[in-house]
Structure formats: structure tokens, C-alpha cells
Amino acid sequence: MKYIDHGAGGDAGCMKLVEGPAPQPGPGQILIEVVCAGVNRPDVLQRWGRYPPPPDASPVLGLEVAGRVAAVGAGVTDWKVGAGVTALTPGGGYAEYCVAAAGHALPIPPGMDFATAAALPETWFTVWANLVDLGRLKRGERLLVHGGSSGIGLVAIQLAKHLGVECIVTVGNEEKAAFCLAAGATHAINYRTTDFADAVKTLTAGAGVDVILDMVGAPYLQRNLGALRRDGRLVIVAFLEGSKTEADLMPIMLKRLTVTGSTMRPRTTAEKTAIRDALAANIWPALAQGRLLPHLFARFPLAQAAEAHRLMESSRHIGKIVLEIGKP
Ligand SMILES: NC(=O)c1ccc[n+]([C@@H]2O[C@H](COP(=O)([O-])OP(=O)(O)OC[C@H]3O[C@@H](n4cnc5c(N)ncnc54)[C@H](OP(=O)(O)O)[C@@H]3O)[C@@H](O)[C@H]2O)c1
């Protein structure tokens, strides 16, 4: 099969299209003939050597794919060869064939194209696990999402809308602000021109928000703690601007705050299967009705994976970037 090899890593130019043997599905796994793969910021980190794959995962980049089931491993009864499938993978998505745990796969919603389906798993698994399971986000609450126009951020806006949650976002420019508002955010703060903590205070009449989804890290910690109301939850999914800082932790005690976070890839197979089941019950029916669709910003052929990464690193994109790999 053809796949992207990033060698010893480095800038985007390290990614080359090469040929090698296709993987084989082990017990409980399916082999997917990949039609499209989603590009995610963690792929960029992995390429730079800052997000190593677990020992049992493919070293090839790519955390989500959509395609057709090409073979099933021992013990797999719920997937048939030829079925349209979208799956969360621990790696290996930038390739013509990829294996995934059968329990981390979902059917492609009726009428949905492969590119759209490939853009679903990584963001939905991550946002559900962090906002619903860890963040305990519920109807009637207020949410602040940093990086509102990211793949993750736009799904957080959609989930908020779906749950009946007011959603404030931060973004880096006015175009992204307008996009997030059109997508369902109630307010968009340009963090380059406005202090987000001051803005949240004004927008909530001093009350603060119930939950914050953060990907910026160190320089936001103190202001995030300040922007939370009593019993608020700060959920951190990345440290784009660093993970080390000094902070006054007093608000955690005085407001009974929870500071938490998680990363998807090292979770156990059973944990990810539980998230898959929750998405199948709560989100897939809406997708089948044409709601909660991801915004595809750009598509690139597999051979141009480097261009896809350069676009992501520029942060010019809004929403998802997808690689086109096989015949639809
Ligand atoms: N923990 C997990 O399991 C998990 C899983 C998937 C992704 N993630 C993380 O979630 C984040 C989003 O992932 P993605 O794939 O959706 O990536 P993405 O689309 O590239 O989004 C990154 C966003 O961060 C914003 N940003 C970049 N630098 C910033 C800064 N200094 N301050 C504030 N905002 C900044 C950018 O928008 P602006 O122009 O607005 O700055 C951009 O929208 C990434 O950091 C990724 O590593 C975590």
C-alpha cells in the first residue's frame, strides 16, 4: 500500500509518500480500505516528535479515517466486509489501509460522503469525553471554548448547541469570530484585541462560566480560574502555549473548582469503546438527519500531506482538513 512516512520527523517536508506492506487486523480489529483521513493538530505534534504513538500503535500518522471494511479480525461479528465505516485509530490513517478496533468504529451516516465522515471521529470522541464525561457539561450551563474555530472548537460549539448550552469562544481574528457565531456560538472574543477574562466578566454580568475547554495552557491558567463560576470545571486538552507556569490556586478552593484534562490516544480500548457507544446513541442520529456536520476547510491528495500540515500550522484554516486517499 501507499502511505506517508515522516522518517525521523521535523518540518512538514519530512513527509514522503512511500510503499510498504498493508497492516493485518488482529483479534477484535477491522482492516479499513481508507478513502479519506482527517488531519489533526496532534499529527503535527507527532511529526515534530512531541506526541509519540503508544508502543502497540502504527508509527504512521493519522488518528481518524473513513472508508470500507476490507477484512475483519478474529472475534469481530458486528462489521461486514464492504461496509462503510468511520473510525478512531491510534495511528496509521495516512495510508491506503489502516486497522482500527472494531469498537472504535461507527457507520457512515446515510448520504454522508467519505471526506465528511473522516472528519468526525477524533474531534467528536475528544469533545464528548472532555466536555460531557470529564466536564459534566449540562443543559442550561455556560461554556467557554478557546480555539473556537479549530476542528475541536467547532465541534464543541455544535455540542453546546445540541445540549442547550450557551457557548462563548475565543478566536484569533474577525473572520473566525463571524464563522463561530454563524455556527452557533453566542459570543466570540478576539483574543488578540480583547482580554478574554474581562470580556467573559462583562458578557456574564460578573457570574463567569460553568465549564472551560482549553488548549492554550500556561498563559491562560490564572485567567481561566478567574473566569469560572462556583463549582466550575476547567478541562485542558492541549498546551499550545506551554504547560509550565506559576499561579495563585486560591480560586480552586474558594470556588470549589475542578481542574482536569485528558488525552485520547492512551485511553484503553474499553474506554474508547464506551465513548463510541455514547456517540452512537447521542450524536450519530443527529448526523444522520444532516445536523452537526463538520466544516471541511480544505482537502489534499495523500501525496500532498505536507501541504495539509503547512496549512494547519499556519492556523489560517477554520474547521477540518482532510486527505483524499482512495476511490470513493
Ligand atoms: N487531548 C486530546 O485528546 C486532543 C485530541 C485532539 C486534539 N487535541 C488538541 O486540541 C487542539 C485543537 O486540535 P485541532 O485538531 O482542532 O487543531 P486546529 O484546528 O489546528 O486548532 C488549533 C487552534 O488553536 C488556535 N491557536 C493556536 N495557537 C494559539 C494561541 N497561542 N492562543 C490561542 N489559540 C491558539 C488556532 O486558532 P486561532 O487563529 O484562533 O489562534 C486554531 O484554531 C490542539 O491543540 C490539539 O493538540 C487534543
Coordinates of N, CA and C and ligand atoms in Angstrom, one line a residue, residues 40-42 45 122 126 149-152 171-172 176 191-192 215-216 220 237-238 240-241 262-264 312 315 317, ligand 1:
N40 N -5.2 16.2 12.0 CA -5.5 16.8 13.4 C -4.2 17.4 13.9
R41 N -4.3 18.4 14.8 CA -3.1 19.1 15.3 C -2.2 18.1 16.0
P42 N -2.7 17.0 16.7 CA -1.8 16.1 17.3 C -0.9 15.4 16.2
L45 N 2.1 17.5 16.0 CA 3.0 17.3 17.2 C 3.7 16.0 17.0
E122 N -12.1 11.9 15.6 CA -11.1 12.5 16.5 C -11.7 13.7 17.3
T126 N -13.0 13.3 21.3 CA -12.3 14.1 22.2 C -13.3 15.1 22.9
S149 N -12.5 28.2 16.5 CA -12.6 27.9 15.0 C -11.8 26.6 14.7
S150 N -11.2 26.0 15.7 CA -10.4 24.8 15.4 C -11.4 23.6 15.1
G151 N -10.8 22.5 14.6 CA -11.7 21.3 14.4 C -12.4 21.0 15.8
I152 N -11.6 21.0 16.8 CA -12.2 20.7 18.2 C -13.2 21.7 18.6
V171 N -11.1 33.5 19.6 CA -10.5 33.2 18.3 C -9.5 34.3 18.0
G172 N -8.7 34.0 16.9 CA -7.6 34.9 16.6 C -7.8 36.0 15.6
K176 N -12.8 34.4 11.8 CA -13.1 33.2 12.6 C -14.2 33.5 13.6
Y191 N -9.0 37.2 20.9 CA -8.1 37.2 22.0 C -6.9 38.1 21.7
R192 N -6.7 38.5 20.4 CA -5.6 39.4 20.0 C -5.9 40.8 20.3
M215 N -7.1 24.8 25.2 CA -6.0 24.2 24.5 C -4.7 25.0 24.5
V216 N -4.8 26.2 25.2 CA -3.7 27.1 25.2 C -2.7 26.9 26.4
Y220 N -2.9 31.0 30.1 CA -4.4 31.2 30.3 C -4.8 30.7 31.7
V237 N -7.2 20.3 27.1 CA -6.9 19.2 26.1 C -5.6 19.4 25.3
A238 N -4.9 20.6 25.6 CA -3.6 20.8 24.9 C -2.9 22.0 25.6
L240 N -0.9 24.5 23.8 CA -0.3 25.2 22.7 C 0.7 26.2 23.0
E241 N 0.6 26.9 24.2 CA 1.5 27.9 24.6 C 2.2 27.5 25.9
S262 N -7.4 15.6 29.6 CA -7.2 14.2 29.2 C -6.6 14.2 27.8
T263 N -6.1 13.1 27.4 CA -5.7 12.9 26.0 C -6.3 11.6 25.5
M264 N -6.7 11.6 24.3 CA -7.5 10.5 23.8 C -6.7 9.2 23.5
M312 N -2.3 23.7 8.4 CA -2.7 23.6 9.8 C -1.8 24.4 10.7
S315 N -2.5 28.1 10.9 CA -3.7 28.4 11.6 C -4.6 29.3 10.8
H317 N -6.7 28.0 8.7 CA -7.9 27.2 8.5 C -9.0 27.5 9.5
Ligands
LIG1 N1 -6.4 15.9 24.4 C1 -6.8 15.3 23.3 O1 -7.3 14.1 23.4 C2 -6.8 16.0 22.0 C3 -7.4 15.4 20.9 C4 -7.4 16.1 19.7 C5 -6.9 17.4 19.6 N2 -6.3 18.0 20.8 C6 -5.8 19.3 20.8 O2 -6.8 20.2 20.6 C7 -6.3 21.4 19.9 C8 -7.2 21.6 18.6 O3 -6.9 20.5 17.7 P1 -7.4 20.6 16.2 O4 -7.0 19.3 15.5 O5 -8.8 21.0 16.2 O6 -6.4 21.7 15.7 P2 -6.6 23.1 14.9 O7 -7.8 23.0 14.0 O8 -5.2 23.3 14.2 O9 -6.8 24.2 16.0 C9 -5.8 24.8 16.8 C10 -6.4 26.1 17.1 O10 -5.7 26.8 18.2 C11 -5.7 28.2 18.0 N3 -4.5 28.7 18.5 C12 -3.2 28.4 18.0 N4 -2.3 29.0 18.8 C13 -3.0 29.7 19.7 C14 -2.6 30.5 20.8 N5 -1.4 30.8 21.0 N6 -3.6 31.1 21.5 C15 -4.9 30.8 21.3 N7 -5.3 30.0 20.3 C16 -4.4 29.4 19.5 C17 -5.8 28.4 16.5 O11 -6.8 29.4 16.2 P3 -6.5 31.0 16.3 O12 -6.3 31.6 15.0 O13 -7.8 31.4 16.8 O14 -5.4 31.2 17.2 C18 -6.5 27.1 16.0 O15 -7.9 27.3 15.7 C19 -4.9 21.1 19.5 O16 -4.0 21.8 20.4 C20 -4.8 19.6 19.7 O17 -3.5 19.2 20.0 C21 -6.3 17.3 21.9

